[in-house]
Short mmCIF file of C-alpha atoms in Angstrom, two decimals:
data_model
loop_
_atom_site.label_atom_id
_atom_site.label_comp_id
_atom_site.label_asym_id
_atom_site.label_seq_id
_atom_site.Cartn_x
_atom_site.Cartn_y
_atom_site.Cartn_z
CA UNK P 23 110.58 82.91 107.73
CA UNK P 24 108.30 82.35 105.25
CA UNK P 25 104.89 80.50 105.90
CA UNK P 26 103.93 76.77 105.02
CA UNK P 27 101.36 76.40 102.15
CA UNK P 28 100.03 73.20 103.70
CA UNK P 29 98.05 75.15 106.34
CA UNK P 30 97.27 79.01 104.46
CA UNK P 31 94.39 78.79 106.67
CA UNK P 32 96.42 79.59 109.60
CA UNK P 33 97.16 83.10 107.87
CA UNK P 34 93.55 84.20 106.52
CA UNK P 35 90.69 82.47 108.64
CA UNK P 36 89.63 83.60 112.01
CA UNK P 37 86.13 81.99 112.01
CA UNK P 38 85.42 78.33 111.18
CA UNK P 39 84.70 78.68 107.91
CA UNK P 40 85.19 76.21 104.49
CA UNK P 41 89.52 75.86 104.90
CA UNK P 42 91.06 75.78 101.14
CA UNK P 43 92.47 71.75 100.49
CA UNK P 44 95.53 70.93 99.19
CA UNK P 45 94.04 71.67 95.66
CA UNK P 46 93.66 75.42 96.31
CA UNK P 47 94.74 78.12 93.70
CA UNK P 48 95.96 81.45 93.82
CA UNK P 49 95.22 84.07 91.61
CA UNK P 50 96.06 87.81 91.25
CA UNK P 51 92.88 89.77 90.18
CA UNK P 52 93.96 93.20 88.05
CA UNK P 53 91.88 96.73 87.73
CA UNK P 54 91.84 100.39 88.03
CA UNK P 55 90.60 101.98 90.68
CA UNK P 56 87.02 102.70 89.50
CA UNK P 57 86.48 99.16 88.62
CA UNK P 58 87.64 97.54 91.76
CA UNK P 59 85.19 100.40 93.39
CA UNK P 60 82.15 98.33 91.74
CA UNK P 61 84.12 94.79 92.41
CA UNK P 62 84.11 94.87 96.20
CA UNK P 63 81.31 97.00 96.80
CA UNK P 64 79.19 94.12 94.85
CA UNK P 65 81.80 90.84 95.85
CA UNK P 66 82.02 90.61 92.14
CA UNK P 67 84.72 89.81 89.27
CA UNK P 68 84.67 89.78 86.03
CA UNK P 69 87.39 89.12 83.16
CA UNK P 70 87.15 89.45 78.83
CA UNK P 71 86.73 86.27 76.86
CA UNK P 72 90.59 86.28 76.14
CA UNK P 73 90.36 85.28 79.55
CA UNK P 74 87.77 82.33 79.74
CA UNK P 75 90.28 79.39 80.06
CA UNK P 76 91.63 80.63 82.83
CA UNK P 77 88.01 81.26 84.36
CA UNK P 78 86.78 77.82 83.87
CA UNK P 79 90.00 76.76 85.62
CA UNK P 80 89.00 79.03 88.71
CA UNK P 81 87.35 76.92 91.56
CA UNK P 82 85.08 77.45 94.36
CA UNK P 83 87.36 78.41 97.46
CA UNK P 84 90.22 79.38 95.19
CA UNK P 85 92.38 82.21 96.98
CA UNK P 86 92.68 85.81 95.59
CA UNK P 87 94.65 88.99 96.04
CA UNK P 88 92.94 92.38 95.03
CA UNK P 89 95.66 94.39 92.81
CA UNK P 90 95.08 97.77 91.95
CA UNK P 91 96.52 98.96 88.76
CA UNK P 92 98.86 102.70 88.84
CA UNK P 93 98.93 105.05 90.58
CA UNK P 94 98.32 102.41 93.59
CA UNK P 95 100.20 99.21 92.28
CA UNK P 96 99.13 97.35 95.26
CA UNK P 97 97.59 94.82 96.48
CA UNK P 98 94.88 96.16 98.85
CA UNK P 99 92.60 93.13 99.65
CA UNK P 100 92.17 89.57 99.35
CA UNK P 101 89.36 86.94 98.86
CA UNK P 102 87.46 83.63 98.79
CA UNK P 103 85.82 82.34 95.23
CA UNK P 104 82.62 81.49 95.51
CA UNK P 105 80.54 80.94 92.48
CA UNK P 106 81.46 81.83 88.72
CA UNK P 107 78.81 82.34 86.20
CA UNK P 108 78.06 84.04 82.69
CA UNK P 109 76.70 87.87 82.24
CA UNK P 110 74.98 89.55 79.48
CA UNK P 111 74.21 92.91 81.57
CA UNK P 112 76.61 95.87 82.11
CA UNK P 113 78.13 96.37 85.33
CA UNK P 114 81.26 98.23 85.67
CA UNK P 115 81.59 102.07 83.99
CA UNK P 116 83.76 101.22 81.06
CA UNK P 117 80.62 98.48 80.19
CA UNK P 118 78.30 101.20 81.18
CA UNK P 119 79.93 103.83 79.15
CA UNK P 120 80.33 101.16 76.04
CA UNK P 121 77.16 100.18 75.92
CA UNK P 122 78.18 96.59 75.76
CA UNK P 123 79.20 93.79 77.98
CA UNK P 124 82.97 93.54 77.96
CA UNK P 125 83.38 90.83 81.05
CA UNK P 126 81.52 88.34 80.59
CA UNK P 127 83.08 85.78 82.19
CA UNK P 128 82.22 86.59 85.82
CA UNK P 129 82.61 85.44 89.60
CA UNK P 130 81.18 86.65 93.03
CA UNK P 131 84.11 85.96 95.84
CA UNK P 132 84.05 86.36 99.42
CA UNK P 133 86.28 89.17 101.03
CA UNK P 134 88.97 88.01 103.67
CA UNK P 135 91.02 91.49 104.12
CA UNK P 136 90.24 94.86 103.16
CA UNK P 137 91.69 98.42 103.15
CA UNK P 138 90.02 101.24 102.50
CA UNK P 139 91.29 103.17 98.74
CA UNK P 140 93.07 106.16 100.80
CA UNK P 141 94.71 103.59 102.10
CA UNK P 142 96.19 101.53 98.85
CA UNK P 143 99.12 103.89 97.87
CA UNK P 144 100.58 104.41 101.04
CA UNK P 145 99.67 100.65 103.01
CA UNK P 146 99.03 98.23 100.44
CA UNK P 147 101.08 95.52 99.19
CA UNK P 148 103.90 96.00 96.63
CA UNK P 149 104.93 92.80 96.24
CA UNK P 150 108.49 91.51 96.82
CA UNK P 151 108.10 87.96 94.78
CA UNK P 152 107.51 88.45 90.99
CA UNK P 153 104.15 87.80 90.21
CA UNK P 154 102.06 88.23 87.71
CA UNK P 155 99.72 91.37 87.10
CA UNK P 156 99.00 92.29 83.63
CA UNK P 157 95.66 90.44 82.91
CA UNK P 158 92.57 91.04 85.04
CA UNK P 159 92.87 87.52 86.51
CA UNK P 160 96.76 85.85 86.55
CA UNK P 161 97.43 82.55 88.37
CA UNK P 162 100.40 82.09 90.17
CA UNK P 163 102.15 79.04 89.88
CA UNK P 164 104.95 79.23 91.71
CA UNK P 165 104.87 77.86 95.24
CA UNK P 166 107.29 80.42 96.38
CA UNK P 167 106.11 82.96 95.40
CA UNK P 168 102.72 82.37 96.59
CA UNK P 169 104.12 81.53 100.25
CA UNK P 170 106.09 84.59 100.15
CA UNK P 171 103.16 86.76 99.41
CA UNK P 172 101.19 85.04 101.92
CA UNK P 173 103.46 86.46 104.62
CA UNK P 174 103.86 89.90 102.85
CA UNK P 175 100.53 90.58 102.72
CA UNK P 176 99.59 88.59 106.36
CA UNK P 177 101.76 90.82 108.07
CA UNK P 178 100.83 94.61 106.24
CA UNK P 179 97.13 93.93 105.49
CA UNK P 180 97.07 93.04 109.61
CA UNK P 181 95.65 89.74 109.26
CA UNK P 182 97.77 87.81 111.59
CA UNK P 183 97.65 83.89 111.93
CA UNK P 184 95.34 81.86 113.90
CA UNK P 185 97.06 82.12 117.29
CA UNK P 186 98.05 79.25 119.42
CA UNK P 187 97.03 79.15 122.82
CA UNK P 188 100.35 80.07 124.25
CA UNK P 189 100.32 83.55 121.76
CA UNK P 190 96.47 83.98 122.51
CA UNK P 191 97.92 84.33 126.53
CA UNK P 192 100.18 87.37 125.29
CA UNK P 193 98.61 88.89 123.04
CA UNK P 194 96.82 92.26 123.96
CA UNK P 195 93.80 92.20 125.13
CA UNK P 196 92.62 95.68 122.81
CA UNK P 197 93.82 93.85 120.07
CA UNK P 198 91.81 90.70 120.28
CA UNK P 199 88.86 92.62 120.93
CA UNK P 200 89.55 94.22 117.79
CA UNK P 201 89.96 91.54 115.65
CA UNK P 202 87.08 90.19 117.24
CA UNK P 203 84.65 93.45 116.05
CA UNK P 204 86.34 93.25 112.45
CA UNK P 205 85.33 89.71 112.33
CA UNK P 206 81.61 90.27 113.44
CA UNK P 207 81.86 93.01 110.10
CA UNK P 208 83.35 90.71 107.97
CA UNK P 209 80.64 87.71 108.84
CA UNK P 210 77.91 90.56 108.27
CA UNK P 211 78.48 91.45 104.76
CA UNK P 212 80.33 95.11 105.59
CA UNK P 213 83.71 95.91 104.06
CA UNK P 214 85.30 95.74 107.81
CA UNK P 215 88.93 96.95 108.63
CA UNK P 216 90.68 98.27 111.54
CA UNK P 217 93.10 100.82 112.10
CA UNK P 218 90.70 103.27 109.41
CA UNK P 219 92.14 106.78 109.46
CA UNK P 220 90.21 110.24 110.28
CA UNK P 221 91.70 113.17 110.36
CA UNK P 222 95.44 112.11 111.30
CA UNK P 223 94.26 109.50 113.74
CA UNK P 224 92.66 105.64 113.47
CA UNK P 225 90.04 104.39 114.95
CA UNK P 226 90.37 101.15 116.02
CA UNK P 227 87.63 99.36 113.49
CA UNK P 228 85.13 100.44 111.11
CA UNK P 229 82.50 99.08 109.36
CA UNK P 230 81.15 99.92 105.52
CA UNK P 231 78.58 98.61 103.27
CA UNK P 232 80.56 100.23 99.75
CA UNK P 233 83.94 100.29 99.65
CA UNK P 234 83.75 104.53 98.09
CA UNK P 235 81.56 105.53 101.03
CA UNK P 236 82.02 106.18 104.35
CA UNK P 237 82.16 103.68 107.38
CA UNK P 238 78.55 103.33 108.54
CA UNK P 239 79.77 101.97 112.28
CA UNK P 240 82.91 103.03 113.81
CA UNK P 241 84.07 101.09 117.03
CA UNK P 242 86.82 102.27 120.03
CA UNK P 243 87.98 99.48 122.23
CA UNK P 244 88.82 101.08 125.44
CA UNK P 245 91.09 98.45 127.55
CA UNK P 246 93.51 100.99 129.42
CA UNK P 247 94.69 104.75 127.90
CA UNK P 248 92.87 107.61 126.96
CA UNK P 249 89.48 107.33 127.50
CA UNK P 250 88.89 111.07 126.44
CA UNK P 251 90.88 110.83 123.52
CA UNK P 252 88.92 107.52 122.71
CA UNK P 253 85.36 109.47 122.60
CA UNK P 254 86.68 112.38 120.97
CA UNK P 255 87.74 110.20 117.89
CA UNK P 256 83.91 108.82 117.53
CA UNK P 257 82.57 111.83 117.94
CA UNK P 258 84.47 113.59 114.70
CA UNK P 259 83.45 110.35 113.14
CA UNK P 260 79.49 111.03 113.98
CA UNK P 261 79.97 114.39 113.04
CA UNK P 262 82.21 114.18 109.65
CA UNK P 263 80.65 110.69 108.51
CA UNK P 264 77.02 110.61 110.76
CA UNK P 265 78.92 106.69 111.63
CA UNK P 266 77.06 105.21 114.06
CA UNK P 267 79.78 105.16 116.79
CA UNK P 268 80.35 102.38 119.69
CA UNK P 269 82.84 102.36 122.91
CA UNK P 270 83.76 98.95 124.20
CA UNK P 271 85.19 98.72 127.37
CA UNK P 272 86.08 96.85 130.81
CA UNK P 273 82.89 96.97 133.08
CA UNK P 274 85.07 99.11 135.30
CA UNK P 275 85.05 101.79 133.13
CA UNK P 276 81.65 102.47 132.23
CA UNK P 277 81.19 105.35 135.02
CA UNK P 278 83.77 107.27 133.87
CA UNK P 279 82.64 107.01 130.10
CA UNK P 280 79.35 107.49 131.83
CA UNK P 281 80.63 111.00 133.17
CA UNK P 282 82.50 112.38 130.09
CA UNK P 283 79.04 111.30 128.12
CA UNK P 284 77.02 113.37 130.25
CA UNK P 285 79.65 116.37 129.83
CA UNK P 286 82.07 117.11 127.94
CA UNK P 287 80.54 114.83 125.07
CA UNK P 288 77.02 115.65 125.76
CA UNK P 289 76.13 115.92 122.43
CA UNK P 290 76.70 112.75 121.18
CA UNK P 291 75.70 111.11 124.32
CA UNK P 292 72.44 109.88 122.95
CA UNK P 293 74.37 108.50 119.54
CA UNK P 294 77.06 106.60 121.39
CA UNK P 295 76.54 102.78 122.25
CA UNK P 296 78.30 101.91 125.30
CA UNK P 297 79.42 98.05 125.33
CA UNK P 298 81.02 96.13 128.01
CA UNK P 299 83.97 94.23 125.68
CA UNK P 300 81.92 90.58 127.48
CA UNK P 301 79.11 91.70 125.16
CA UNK P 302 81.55 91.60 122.19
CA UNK P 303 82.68 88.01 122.78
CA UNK P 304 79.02 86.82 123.42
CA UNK P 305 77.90 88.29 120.09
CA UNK P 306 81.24 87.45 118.36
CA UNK P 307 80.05 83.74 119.51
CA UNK P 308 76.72 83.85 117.84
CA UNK P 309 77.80 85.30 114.68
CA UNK P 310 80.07 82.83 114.40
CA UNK P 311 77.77 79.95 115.30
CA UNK P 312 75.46 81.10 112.95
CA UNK P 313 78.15 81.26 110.16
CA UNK P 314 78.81 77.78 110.77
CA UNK P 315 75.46 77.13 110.43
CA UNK P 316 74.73 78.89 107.33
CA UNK P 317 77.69 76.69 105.80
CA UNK P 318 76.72 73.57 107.01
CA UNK P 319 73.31 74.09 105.45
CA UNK P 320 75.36 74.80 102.03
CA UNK P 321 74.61 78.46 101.44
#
């Protein structure tokens, strides 16, 4: 079952944010790998003056879905417009390398979703509906199509609808924490995702600044489980990336994260934040609030 366009925030937007109206477009931005690098570590698109009717059609709060070009062919991301404005200074490599401004038309955007580039080949999008791809900015036009890669990319990027209060009673605990923590990211400027890989496992969210680099916070909600197992996944992330690592848990089980701290995991025990998952929703409240805030005030 395919989702409703009338309500597409109800697939992308966990915090309070601007909705898209009725008039909202979709568009399909197109690179290679190195360019989208530069595009989401800086929120930034740009697109050749071939392109520059379809650019001054783009609107603030237009939707977008980050395709990478082969040997991905996916769609790894998506996004929010927010302003669009002309550029006489090189930014991506191919500019660099030319010595000369070759998008000029250019747009800074918002990012909803995000998966890290090991990721794009094997868990990004290949789209089902036909859409287009070939330009470095395509709008898609039919309804259809759009809905159907709402729900394609809703359910493999892992950004699930808003829930309604009788889901938000079922749904796990672990994973609403999570969503909460990749929120908080998101709402703080870092390129935030969960389920990030390390070595043959995931840790439940991680935070980076540049979408090349390595996550610069990594996060374990503990709810029930492995506790052990838990730690020993933030540790390899101190060591391997120096991430700043952080356990969330129930109250309850601070002692025993307490205990494996102050043993087995003694060396990290001075790098690991230890936060009861009440201190998550108080902070995911005031990042929010503030959020709102910041919008209402128009910036």
């Amino acid at each position: 079952m395919l989702f409703s366009l009338r309500h597409p925030e109800r697939l992308w937007y966990t915090s309070r944010e601007k909705m898209p109206t009725s008039g909202t477009s979709y568009w399909v931005l197109t690179g290679d790998q190195e360019n989208w690098r530069r595009g989401i570590s800086d929120r930034i698109w740009g697109v050749v003056p071939g392109l520059q009717s379809a650019w001054e059609a783009l609107q603030r709060g237009d939707f977008l879905f980050f395709y990478a070009k082969a040997p991905a062919s996916r769609i790894f991301g998506t996004g929010i417009v927010r302003d669009k404005f002309r550029q006489d200074r090189p930014l991506w490599i191919d500019e660099i390398e030319a010595g000369k401004v070759l998008y000029p038309h250019r747009f800074t955007f918002e990012i909803v979703s995000f998966i890290d580039e090991d990721r794009w080949t094997s868990e990004g999008v290949h789209p089902e509906a036909v859409i287009p791809v070939r330009a470095g900015m395509n709008r898609i036009a039919n309804a259809e199509n759009i809905e159907a890669l709402l729900a394609q990319t809703a359910r493999l990027l892992a950004v699930q609808p808003s829930p309604t209060e009788e889901e938000t009673k079922t749904s796990s605990l672990h994973d609403q924490v999570k969503e909460k923590l990749r929120e908080i990211g998101r709402l703080q400027e870092y390129l935030s995702e969960t389920e990030c890989k390390i070595n043959g496992e995931r840790l439940d969210v991680a935070w980076r600044r540049v979408a090349a680099s390595v996550p610069q916070k990594v996060f374990e909600v503990q709810v029930s489980g492995n506790l052990y197992a838990a730690i020993g996944k933030l540790k390899k992330a101190h060591v391997l990336w120096n991430s700043q690592p952080f356990l969330v848990l129930q109250r309850a089980e601070r002692p025993k994260a307490d205990d494996l701290l102050a043993g087995s995991f003694v060396e990290i025990k001075d790098s690991v934040i230890v936060r009861d998952i009440e201190a998550v929703d108080e902070l995911y409240s005031r990042v929010k609030r503030a959020d709102d805030s910041r919008r209402q005030f128009g910036l």
